[in-house]
Amino acid sequence: MNARHTKFIFVTGGVVSSIGKGLAAASMGALLEARGLRVTNMKLDPYINVDPGTMSPFQHGEVFVTDDGAETDLDLGHYERFTKATMTKANNFTTGRIYDSVIAKERRGEYLGATIQVIPHITDEIKARVREATTDVDVAIVEVGGTVGDIESLPFLEAVRQLRGELGPQNSVSVHVTLIPHIAAAGELKTKPTQHSVKQLLGLGIQPELLLCRVDRELPHNLKQKIAHFCNVPVEAVIAAPDVNVIYELPLTLHNQGLDRLLAERLNIWSRDPDLSVWRRTVDRYMAPGRGHVSIALVGKYVHLRDSYKSLHESLVHAALECDVKLDLDYVDSEELEQGDLQSRLGKHDAILVPGGFGDRGSEGKIRAIEFARENGIPFFGICLGMQMAVVEYARDVCGLEGANSAEFDRSAPHLVVDIMPDQRGVEDKGATMRLGAYPCTVKPGSLAAQVYGTSEISERHRHRYEVNNEYRAQLEEGGLVLSGVSPDGRLVEMVELPGHPHFIGCQFHPEFKSKPHQPHPLFTSFVRAAVEHHARQGQSLGGATEAHVN
């Protein structure tokens, strides 16, 4: 194919939010990539925030950070995990960013005195950004956030309608992800919500050509016929998207119903049959692990919305696949650990992970969990704030720096072993002002970090304002803590570890943003492998597999 002639798949969602558009779009990318095509994904978010960086995880879930420092929607994490594409700030934009750009252009006089309107100025800006971000690929999969019928998404859907007309026949496909609910009292699946959702989309000038129907059970052929009849699509274009055992099974499920073939036909693309062997191996290993299971406690403050730790969860799954074990992941609210007996809550686990976060709520519970892991030889992994809390705990309990803390929590603490970065002082705006994106790190030879990475120079993605205070580096090292990773100029501590402990390591960056099911991140693989070894040391048999679950 001519790289300058990109084909488009536009993905919309109906009936309810959180229906799985992101996973569907990622799976389409995986299937087309398996056919030898170059793909990319985009996410258009209708909310007015410029980006999700200032939003609470309880509102939006995880903020996914790209190499170029964009704070983006968590669906971009799915796109990177399912395909070879690397996301950038161009792959995700919001209503807020579009309006901000248009208003800035108006202030500069670029519209030559015109009255600025949603059509054409807002829709033209949307279309321009879609086209700019999708060059040099064969297929671009563009997901429109929200639910058809929401007032916020109307400009995006209008832009999609215009784009489809401009692209011409066989250059775009509309895929609508919808819900077929099961009404327990009636004992039936109901198609009416899907009919109404498609009707709304038709009213906006978009005829969906393929329907992905979310169901919790088999979708009978007669209901597919009914949906096809009322929604003006062929029966073969009504595809069931059932719940799966693991999300990496979804590309196989959709392929078995011919989704990638239908997409290729409607886009007039000639391609080879897909090679899905790597996906089959991943699913087979997940369903039948050979070395039993491990139990890991994730101690955080956002545990009541699991999407807050989406990439973290998936990275642990990737590592468990690599280690050929099932993962039992227990989400533990760090506030609940500030008082009481830790043995009963954490002693049953094979490893403890403390992830990133912001604010002091639950911080003392994290510190107690870290102390418990350190003193009891339980494998520990701290990420971003988790690493900072490990430094605070070590300073207090080993180095004798009573009252040590982070400046983020208590600026009047006697020992600010974690302080705001010098270039962050005086920064008032919260959005897009942290140390964001990929930065290099030099790993100390002979350290656990060097052993894990197998190299002395690495690059990882960051999202933070606070760092280990350099004034306390000497005292921490004298106390036995190894600063095993630093920035190339030596100014910033990037990794810490504790020799003599089975596995105690922390990093300032977010390795979960670079892990994939077929390429697990080495830090997570090392951590889960340490959990397996701890499990064995406890005298528990690893001979038989158990069902994975999340508590």
Coordinates of C-alpha atoms in Angstrom, one line a residue:
M1 CA 0.0 0.0 0.0
N2 CA 1.0 3.6 -0.5
A3 CA 2.0 4.9 2.9
R4 CA 0.6 8.3 2.0
H5 CA -2.9 6.9 1.6
T6 CA -4.1 6.0 5.1
K7 CA -7.3 4.1 5.5
F8 CA -9.5 4.9 8.6
I9 CA -11.6 2.9 11.1
F10 CA -13.8 5.1 13.2
V11 CA -14.9 3.5 16.5
T12 CA -17.9 4.8 18.4
G13 CA -19.8 3.5 21.5
G14 CA -23.4 3.3 22.4
V15 CA -25.9 2.5 25.2
V16 CA -23.5 2.8 28.1
S17 CA -20.0 4.2 28.9
S18 CA -17.1 1.9 29.7
I19 CA -18.4 -0.6 27.1
G20 CA -14.9 -1.6 25.9
K21 CA -14.3 0.6 22.9
G22 CA -10.6 1.0 23.8
L23 CA -10.0 -2.8 24.0
A24 CA -12.0 -3.3 20.8
A25 CA -9.9 -0.6 19.0
A26 CA -6.7 -2.1 20.3
S27 CA -7.8 -5.6 19.2
M28 CA -8.5 -4.4 15.7
G29 CA -5.0 -2.9 15.6
A30 CA -3.5 -6.2 16.7
L31 CA -5.5 -8.1 14.1
L32 CA -4.5 -5.8 11.2
E33 CA -0.9 -5.7 12.4
A34 CA -0.9 -9.5 12.3
R35 CA -1.9 -9.2 8.7
G36 CA 1.3 -7.3 8.0
L37 CA -0.2 -3.8 8.0
R38 CA 1.2 -0.7 9.7
V39 CA -1.4 0.7 12.2
T40 CA -1.8 3.5 14.6
N41 CA -4.6 4.4 17.1
M42 CA -6.1 7.7 18.2
K43 CA -8.4 8.6 21.1
L44 CA -10.7 11.7 20.8
D45 CA -12.0 12.6 24.3
P46 CA -15.1 14.9 24.5
Y47 CA -14.4 16.3 28.0
I48 CA -13.3 20.0 28.3
N49 CA -10.2 19.3 30.3
V50 CA -7.1 20.0 28.2
D51 CA -5.8 16.6 29.2
P52 CA -6.5 14.1 32.0
G53 CA -3.4 15.0 33.9
T54 CA -5.2 17.0 36.6
M55 CA -8.2 14.7 36.9
S56 CA -8.7 12.4 39.9
P57 CA -8.0 8.7 39.2
F58 CA -11.5 8.1 40.6
Q59 CA -12.9 10.2 37.8
H60 CA -10.8 9.0 34.9
G61 CA -8.7 6.1 35.9
E62 CA -5.1 5.9 35.1
V63 CA -3.2 8.7 33.3
F64 CA -1.0 7.0 30.7
V65 CA 2.3 8.8 29.9
T66 CA 3.9 8.7 26.5
D67 CA 7.6 9.0 25.7
D68 CA 7.2 12.6 24.6
G69 CA 5.6 13.5 27.9
A70 CA 1.9 13.6 27.1
E71 CA -0.6 12.8 29.9
T72 CA -3.2 10.8 28.1
D73 CA -6.2 8.5 28.3
L74 CA -5.6 5.0 29.6
D75 CA -6.8 3.6 26.3
L76 CA -3.5 4.6 24.8
G77 CA -2.0 2.0 27.1
H78 CA -4.1 -0.6 25.5
Y79 CA -3.1 0.6 22.1
E80 CA 0.6 0.2 22.9
R81 CA 0.2 -3.1 24.6
F82 CA -1.7 -4.7 21.7
T83 CA 0.4 -3.2 18.8
K84 CA 3.9 -2.1 18.0
A85 CA 2.8 1.5 17.6
T86 CA 4.3 4.1 20.0
M87 CA 1.8 6.7 21.1
T88 CA 2.6 10.4 21.3
K89 CA 0.7 13.5 22.4
A90 CA -0.8 13.7 18.9
N91 CA -2.6 10.4 19.5
N92 CA -5.0 11.8 22.1
F93 CA -6.7 15.1 22.3
T94 CA -9.8 16.6 24.0
T95 CA -12.5 19.1 23.5
G96 CA -10.5 21.4 25.8
R97 CA -7.4 21.2 23.6
I98 CA -9.3 21.8 20.4
Y99 CA -11.1 24.9 21.7
D100 CA -7.8 26.1 23.3
S101 CA -6.1 25.9 19.9
V102 CA -9.0 27.5 18.0
I103 CA -9.3 30.4 20.4
A104 CA -5.5 30.9 20.3
K105 CA -5.6 31.1 16.5
E106 CA -8.5 33.6 16.7
R107 CA -6.5 35.8 19.1
R108 CA -3.6 35.8 16.6
G109 CA -5.9 36.8 13.8
E110 CA -5.5 33.7 11.8
Y111 CA -9.2 33.5 10.9
L112 CA -9.1 36.9 9.2
G113 CA -12.0 38.4 11.1
A114 CA -14.4 35.4 10.6
T115 CA -17.1 34.5 13.1
I116 CA -15.7 31.4 14.9
Q117 CA -18.2 28.6 14.9
V118 CA -18.3 24.9 15.7
I119 CA -18.8 24.2 12.0
P120 CA -16.4 24.7 10.3
H121 CA -13.7 25.9 12.7
I122 CA -13.9 23.3 15.5
T123 CA -14.6 20.4 13.2
D124 CA -11.8 21.5 10.8
E125 CA -9.4 21.6 13.7
I126 CA -10.4 18.1 14.7
K127 CA -10.0 16.8 11.2
A128 CA -6.6 18.4 10.7
R129 CA -5.3 16.8 13.9
V130 CA -6.6 13.4 12.9
R131 CA -4.9 13.7 9.5
E132 CA -1.6 15.0 11.0
A133 CA -1.3 12.1 13.5
T134 CA -2.0 9.3 11.0
T135 CA 0.5 9.7 8.2
D136 CA 2.9 6.9 7.2
V137 CA 0.6 4.1 8.3
D138 CA -1.7 1.8 6.4
V139 CA -4.7 2.0 8.8
A140 CA -5.6 4.5 11.5
I141 CA -8.1 3.4 14.1
V142 CA -9.8 6.4 15.6
E143 CA -11.8 6.0 18.8
V144 CA -14.4 8.6 19.8
G145 CA -14.8 8.7 23.5
G146 CA -18.1 8.9 25.4
T147 CA -21.4 7.5 24.3
V148 CA -23.4 8.4 21.2
G149 CA -26.1 10.7 22.4
D150 CA -23.8 12.7 24.7
I151 CA -23.9 16.4 23.9
E152 CA -20.1 16.7 24.4
S153 CA -19.2 14.3 21.6
L154 CA -21.3 16.0 18.9
P155 CA -18.5 18.0 17.3
F156 CA -16.3 14.9 17.1
L157 CA -19.0 12.8 15.5
E158 CA -19.7 15.6 13.0
A159 CA -16.0 15.7 12.2
V160 CA -16.1 12.0 11.6
R161 CA -19.1 12.4 9.3
Q162 CA -17.3 15.0 7.3
L163 CA -14.1 13.0 7.1
R164 CA -15.8 9.9 5.8
G165 CA -17.3 12.0 3.0
E166 CA -13.9 13.5 2.2
L167 CA -12.1 10.2 2.3
G168 CA -14.4 8.6 -0.3
P169 CA -15.5 5.0 -0.8
Q170 CA -13.5 2.1 0.6
N171 CA -11.2 4.4 2.6
S172 CA -13.0 4.3 5.9
V173 CA -15.2 2.1 8.1
S174 CA -17.5 2.9 10.9
V175 CA -17.5 0.4 13.8
H176 CA -20.1 0.8 16.6
V177 CA -19.6 -0.9 19.9
T178 CA -22.9 -1.5 21.6
L179 CA -24.6 -3.5 24.4
I180 CA -27.0 -6.4 24.2
P181 CA -28.2 -6.6 27.8
H182 CA -29.6 -9.7 29.4
I183 CA -32.8 -9.1 31.4
A184 CA -32.8 -11.6 34.2
A185 CA -36.5 -11.3 35.0
A186 CA -37.4 -12.1 31.4
G187 CA -34.5 -14.5 30.7
E188 CA -33.8 -12.8 27.4
L189 CA -31.2 -10.7 25.6
K190 CA -32.7 -7.4 24.4
T191 CA -31.7 -5.7 21.2
K192 CA -33.7 -2.5 21.5
P193 CA -30.9 -0.4 23.2
T194 CA -28.7 -1.3 20.2
Q195 CA -31.4 -0.4 17.7
H196 CA -31.9 3.0 19.4
S197 CA -28.1 3.7 19.6
V198 CA -27.7 3.0 15.9
K199 CA -30.7 5.2 15.1
Q200 CA -29.1 8.0 17.0
L201 CA -25.9 7.6 15.0
L202 CA -27.8 7.5 11.8
G203 CA -29.5 10.8 12.9
L204 CA -26.0 12.3 13.0
G205 CA -25.3 11.1 9.4
I206 CA -23.1 8.1 10.2
Q207 CA -24.2 4.6 9.1
P208 CA -22.2 2.0 11.1
E209 CA -21.0 -0.8 8.9
L210 CA -19.9 -3.2 11.6
L211 CA -21.5 -3.8 15.0
L212 CA -19.5 -5.2 17.9
C213 CA -22.2 -6.4 20.4
R214 CA -21.1 -6.7 24.0
V215 CA -22.8 -9.7 25.6
D216 CA -22.2 -11.8 28.7
R217 CA -23.4 -15.0 27.0
E218 CA -23.7 -16.4 23.5
L219 CA -25.5 -14.2 20.9
P220 CA -27.9 -16.4 19.0
H221 CA -28.0 -16.2 15.2
N222 CA -31.7 -15.2 15.2
L223 CA -30.9 -12.1 17.3
K224 CA -28.0 -11.3 14.9
Q225 CA -30.5 -11.4 12.1
K226 CA -32.9 -9.1 14.0
I227 CA -30.1 -6.6 14.7
A228 CA -29.0 -6.7 11.1
H229 CA -32.6 -6.1 9.9
F230 CA -33.2 -3.1 12.1
C231 CA -29.7 -1.6 11.9
N232 CA -29.2 -1.9 8.1
V233 CA -26.1 -4.1 8.1
P234 CA -25.4 -7.6 6.8
V235 CA -25.8 -10.5 9.4
E236 CA -22.1 -11.2 9.2
A237 CA -21.4 -7.6 10.2
V238 CA -23.1 -8.3 13.6
I239 CA -20.2 -9.6 15.7
A240 CA -20.5 -10.8 19.3
A241 CA -17.9 -9.3 21.7
P242 CA -18.4 -11.5 24.8
D243 CA -16.6 -11.3 28.1
V244 CA -13.3 -13.2 27.9
N245 CA -11.0 -14.9 30.4
V246 CA -8.2 -12.4 29.8
I247 CA -8.2 -9.3 27.6
Y248 CA -5.5 -10.8 25.3
E249 CA -8.1 -13.4 24.2
L250 CA -10.2 -10.7 22.5
P251 CA -8.3 -10.5 19.2
L252 CA -8.7 -14.2 18.8
T253 CA -12.4 -14.1 19.6
L254 CA -13.0 -11.3 17.1
H255 CA -10.9 -13.0 14.4
N256 CA -12.9 -16.2 14.8
Q257 CA -16.0 -14.2 13.7
G258 CA -14.2 -12.7 10.8
L259 CA -13.7 -9.1 12.0
D260 CA -10.3 -8.5 10.4
R261 CA -11.5 -10.0 7.1
L262 CA -14.5 -7.8 7.1
L263 CA -12.4 -4.7 7.8
A264 CA -10.0 -5.6 5.0
E265 CA -12.8 -6.1 2.5
R266 CA -14.6 -2.9 3.3
L267 CA -11.3 -0.9 3.1
N268 CA -10.3 -2.7 -0.1
I269 CA -7.0 -3.9 1.4
W270 CA -5.2 -6.9 0.2
S271 CA -3.2 -8.5 3.0
R272 CA -2.0 -11.9 4.1
D273 CA -3.8 -14.1 6.5
P274 CA -3.1 -13.0 10.1
D275 CA -0.4 -14.8 12.1
L276 CA -2.0 -15.0 15.6
S277 CA 0.3 -17.6 17.0
V278 CA 1.8 -15.3 19.6
W279 CA -1.7 -14.4 20.9
R280 CA -2.6 -18.1 21.1
R281 CA 0.5 -18.9 23.1
T282 CA -0.3 -16.0 25.5
V283 CA -3.8 -17.2 26.1
D284 CA -2.8 -20.9 26.4
R285 CA -0.2 -19.9 29.0
Y286 CA -2.6 -17.8 31.0
M287 CA -5.2 -20.6 31.0
A288 CA -2.8 -23.4 32.0
P289 CA 0.2 -22.1 34.0
G290 CA 2.8 -24.7 34.8
R291 CA 4.1 -23.4 38.2
G292 CA 1.0 -22.7 40.2
H293 CA 0.3 -19.2 41.6
V294 CA 1.7 -16.3 43.5
S295 CA -0.1 -13.8 45.7
I296 CA 0.9 -10.1 45.5
A297 CA -0.4 -7.2 47.6
L298 CA -0.8 -3.9 45.8
V299 CA -0.9 -1.2 48.5
G300 CA -2.3 2.0 47.3
K301 CA -4.8 4.8 47.8
Y302 CA -6.9 4.4 44.6
V303 CA -7.7 0.7 45.0
H304 CA -11.5 1.2 44.9
L305 CA -11.2 2.0 41.2
R306 CA -9.0 -0.7 39.6
D307 CA -8.6 1.3 36.4
S308 CA -6.5 3.7 38.4
Y309 CA -3.7 1.0 38.2
K310 CA -4.6 -0.4 34.8
S311 CA -1.1 -0.5 33.3
L312 CA 0.3 -1.7 36.6
H313 CA -2.2 -4.6 36.7
E314 CA -1.4 -5.6 33.2
S315 CA 2.3 -5.4 33.7
L316 CA 2.0 -7.9 36.6
V317 CA -0.1 -10.2 34.4
H318 CA 2.6 -10.0 31.7
A319 CA 5.3 -10.9 34.3
A320 CA 3.2 -13.8 35.6
L321 CA 2.8 -15.1 32.1
E322 CA 6.6 -14.9 31.6
C323 CA 7.1 -16.8 34.9
D324 CA 4.4 -19.3 34.0
V325 CA 2.3 -18.7 37.1
K326 CA -1.2 -17.5 37.9
L327 CA -1.4 -14.1 39.6
D328 CA -3.6 -13.5 42.7
L329 CA -3.6 -9.8 43.1
D330 CA -4.9 -8.3 46.3
Y331 CA -5.7 -4.5 46.2
V332 CA -5.1 -3.2 49.7
D333 CA -6.2 0.3 50.8
S334 CA -3.2 1.9 52.4
E335 CA -5.3 3.8 54.8
E336 CA -6.4 0.5 56.4
L337 CA -2.8 -0.3 57.2
E338 CA -2.1 2.9 59.3
Q339 CA -3.3 1.0 62.4
G340 CA -3.5 -2.6 63.4
D341 CA -1.7 -5.9 62.8
L342 CA 0.1 -6.1 59.4
Q343 CA 0.8 -9.8 59.7
S344 CA -2.8 -10.8 59.3
R345 CA -3.2 -8.4 56.3
L346 CA 0.1 -8.7 54.5
G347 CA 1.8 -11.9 55.9
K348 CA -0.1 -14.2 53.5
H349 CA 1.3 -12.5 50.4
D350 CA 4.4 -13.5 48.5
A351 CA 5.3 -9.9 47.5
I352 CA 4.3 -6.3 48.2
L353 CA 4.1 -3.5 45.6
V354 CA 3.6 0.2 46.5
P355 CA 2.7 2.2 43.3
G356 CA 2.7 5.9 42.5
G357 CA 0.2 8.4 43.7
F358 CA -0.2 12.0 45.0
G359 CA -1.1 13.4 48.4
D360 CA -0.6 12.3 52.0
R361 CA -3.7 10.2 52.4
G362 CA -2.7 6.7 53.3
S363 CA 1.1 7.5 53.1
E364 CA 1.8 6.2 56.6
G365 CA 0.1 2.9 55.7
K366 CA 2.4 2.6 52.7
I367 CA 5.4 3.3 55.0
R368 CA 4.3 0.6 57.4
A369 CA 3.8 -1.9 54.5
I370 CA 7.3 -1.1 53.3
E371 CA 8.8 -1.6 56.7
F372 CA 6.9 -5.0 57.0
A373 CA 8.4 -6.1 53.7
R374 CA 11.9 -5.0 54.6
E375 CA 12.0 -6.6 58.0
N376 CA 10.3 -9.9 57.0
G377 CA 12.3 -10.5 53.8
I378 CA 9.2 -10.2 51.5
P379 CA 9.9 -9.1 48.0
F380 CA 9.2 -5.4 47.6
F381 CA 8.8 -3.1 44.6
G382 CA 8.2 0.6 44.9
I383 CA 7.2 2.8 42.0
C384 CA 7.4 6.6 41.9
L385 CA 5.8 7.6 45.3
G386 CA 6.4 4.0 46.3
M387 CA 10.1 4.5 46.0
Q388 CA 10.0 7.8 47.8
M389 CA 8.1 6.2 50.7
A390 CA 10.8 3.5 50.8
V391 CA 13.4 6.2 51.2
V392 CA 11.4 7.8 54.0
E393 CA 10.9 4.5 55.8
Y394 CA 14.6 3.7 55.5
A395 CA 15.7 7.1 56.7
R396 CA 13.4 6.9 59.8
D397 CA 13.9 3.3 60.8
V398 CA 17.5 2.5 59.7
C399 CA 19.3 5.8 59.4
G400 CA 17.8 7.2 62.6
L401 CA 16.5 10.3 61.0
E402 CA 13.5 10.8 63.2
G403 CA 10.6 12.6 61.6
A404 CA 11.9 12.1 58.1
N405 CA 9.3 12.8 55.5
S406 CA 8.5 14.1 52.1
A407 CA 8.0 17.9 51.5
E408 CA 4.8 16.9 49.6
F409 CA 3.3 15.9 52.9
D410 CA 5.0 18.0 55.6
R411 CA 7.2 20.9 54.7
S412 CA 8.1 21.5 58.3
A413 CA 9.5 17.9 58.9
P414 CA 13.0 18.0 60.4
H415 CA 14.4 15.8 57.6
L416 CA 13.0 16.3 54.1
V417 CA 14.6 13.3 52.5
V418 CA 12.2 13.7 49.6
D419 CA 11.9 17.3 48.3
I420 CA 10.5 19.2 45.4
M421 CA 12.8 19.3 42.3
P422 CA 14.6 22.6 42.0
D423 CA 13.1 23.3 38.5
Q424 CA 9.6 22.7 40.0
R425 CA 9.9 25.5 42.6
G426 CA 7.7 28.4 41.7
V427 CA 5.6 26.4 39.3
E428 CA 1.9 27.3 39.9
D429 CA 0.0 25.6 37.1
K430 CA -0.8 22.0 37.7
G431 CA -1.4 20.8 34.2
A432 CA 1.4 19.3 32.1
T433 CA 4.1 20.9 34.4
M434 CA 5.6 17.8 36.1
R435 CA 8.8 16.0 34.9
L436 CA 7.0 14.1 32.2
G437 CA 8.0 11.5 29.6
A438 CA 11.1 9.5 28.8
Y439 CA 14.4 10.4 30.5
P440 CA 17.7 8.4 30.5
C441 CA 19.0 6.7 33.6
T442 CA 22.5 5.3 34.4
V443 CA 22.5 2.0 36.3
K444 CA 25.1 1.2 38.8
P445 CA 27.3 -1.8 37.8
G446 CA 26.9 -4.9 39.9
S447 CA 23.6 -3.8 41.3
L448 CA 20.3 -5.7 41.1
A449 CA 19.0 -3.1 38.7
A450 CA 22.0 -3.8 36.4
Q451 CA 21.3 -7.5 36.6
V452 CA 17.6 -7.0 35.8
Y453 CA 18.2 -4.7 32.8
G454 CA 21.4 -6.3 31.5
T455 CA 22.7 -2.9 30.5
S456 CA 24.0 0.3 32.2
E457 CA 22.0 2.8 30.2
I458 CA 18.2 2.8 30.2
S459 CA 15.3 5.1 29.3
E460 CA 12.0 5.1 31.2
R461 CA 8.9 7.3 31.4
H462 CA 8.4 9.7 34.4
R463 CA 5.6 11.7 36.0
H464 CA 6.6 13.5 39.2
R465 CA 7.6 16.7 40.9
Y466 CA 9.4 15.4 43.9
E467 CA 12.8 13.5 44.1
V468 CA 15.2 12.1 46.7
N469 CA 16.9 15.1 48.4
N470 CA 20.5 15.1 47.4
E471 CA 21.5 16.5 50.8
Y472 CA 20.7 13.1 52.4
R473 CA 22.2 10.8 49.7
A474 CA 25.4 10.3 51.7
Q475 CA 23.5 9.4 54.9
L476 CA 21.2 7.0 53.1
E477 CA 24.2 5.2 51.4
E478 CA 26.1 5.1 54.7
G479 CA 23.1 3.4 56.2
G480 CA 23.2 0.7 53.5
L481 CA 20.8 1.8 50.9
V482 CA 22.2 1.6 47.4
L483 CA 21.3 4.3 44.9
S484 CA 21.5 2.0 41.9
G485 CA 20.2 4.4 39.3
V486 CA 20.8 8.1 38.7
S487 CA 20.3 10.6 35.9
P488 CA 23.3 10.8 33.6
D489 CA 24.3 14.1 35.2
G490 CA 24.1 12.5 38.6
R491 CA 21.6 15.0 39.9
L492 CA 18.6 12.9 40.4
V493 CA 18.1 9.5 42.1
E494 CA 16.2 7.2 39.8
M495 CA 16.5 3.8 41.6
V496 CA 17.2 2.5 45.0
E497 CA 17.7 -1.1 46.3
L498 CA 18.7 -2.9 49.5
P499 CA 21.5 -5.5 49.3
G500 CA 21.0 -8.6 51.4
H501 CA 17.3 -8.5 51.0
P502 CA 15.7 -11.2 48.7
H503 CA 14.3 -8.4 46.5
F504 CA 13.9 -4.8 47.6
I505 CA 13.9 -2.2 44.7
G506 CA 12.3 1.1 43.9
C507 CA 12.3 3.3 40.9
Q508 CA 11.2 6.9 40.4
F509 CA 9.9 6.2 36.9
H510 CA 6.9 4.2 35.7
P511 CA 8.0 1.0 34.1
E512 CA 4.4 -0.2 33.7
F513 CA 4.0 2.1 30.8
K514 CA 6.4 0.1 28.6
S515 CA 5.3 -3.5 29.4
K516 CA 3.6 -5.7 26.8
P517 CA 2.1 -9.2 27.0
H518 CA 4.7 -10.5 24.6
Q519 CA 7.5 -8.3 26.0
P520 CA 7.1 -8.0 29.8
H521 CA 9.1 -5.3 31.5
P522 CA 12.2 -6.8 33.2
L523 CA 11.5 -5.1 36.5
F524 CA 8.1 -6.7 36.8
T525 CA 9.5 -10.1 35.7
S526 CA 12.2 -9.9 38.3
F527 CA 9.6 -8.9 40.9
V528 CA 7.2 -11.8 40.2
R529 CA 10.1 -14.2 39.9
A530 CA 11.2 -13.1 43.4
A531 CA 7.6 -13.7 44.6
V532 CA 7.7 -17.2 43.2
E533 CA 10.9 -17.9 45.0
H534 CA 9.5 -16.5 48.3
H535 CA 6.4 -18.7 47.8
A536 CA 8.8 -21.7 47.5
R537 CA 10.8 -20.7 50.6
Q538 CA 7.6 -20.6 52.6
G539 CA 7.2 -24.3 52.0
Q540 CA 4.1 -24.0 49.9
S541 CA 3.8 -26.3 46.9
L542 CA 3.9 -24.8 43.4
G543 CA 2.9 -28.0 41.8
G544 CA -0.8 -27.4 41.0
A545 CA -2.3 -24.4 39.2
T546 CA -5.1 -22.5 40.9
E547 CA -7.7 -20.1 39.4
A548 CA -6.5 -16.5 39.3
H549 CA -8.5 -13.9 41.0
V550 CA -8.4 -10.3 42.1
N551 CA -9.5 -9.6 45.7

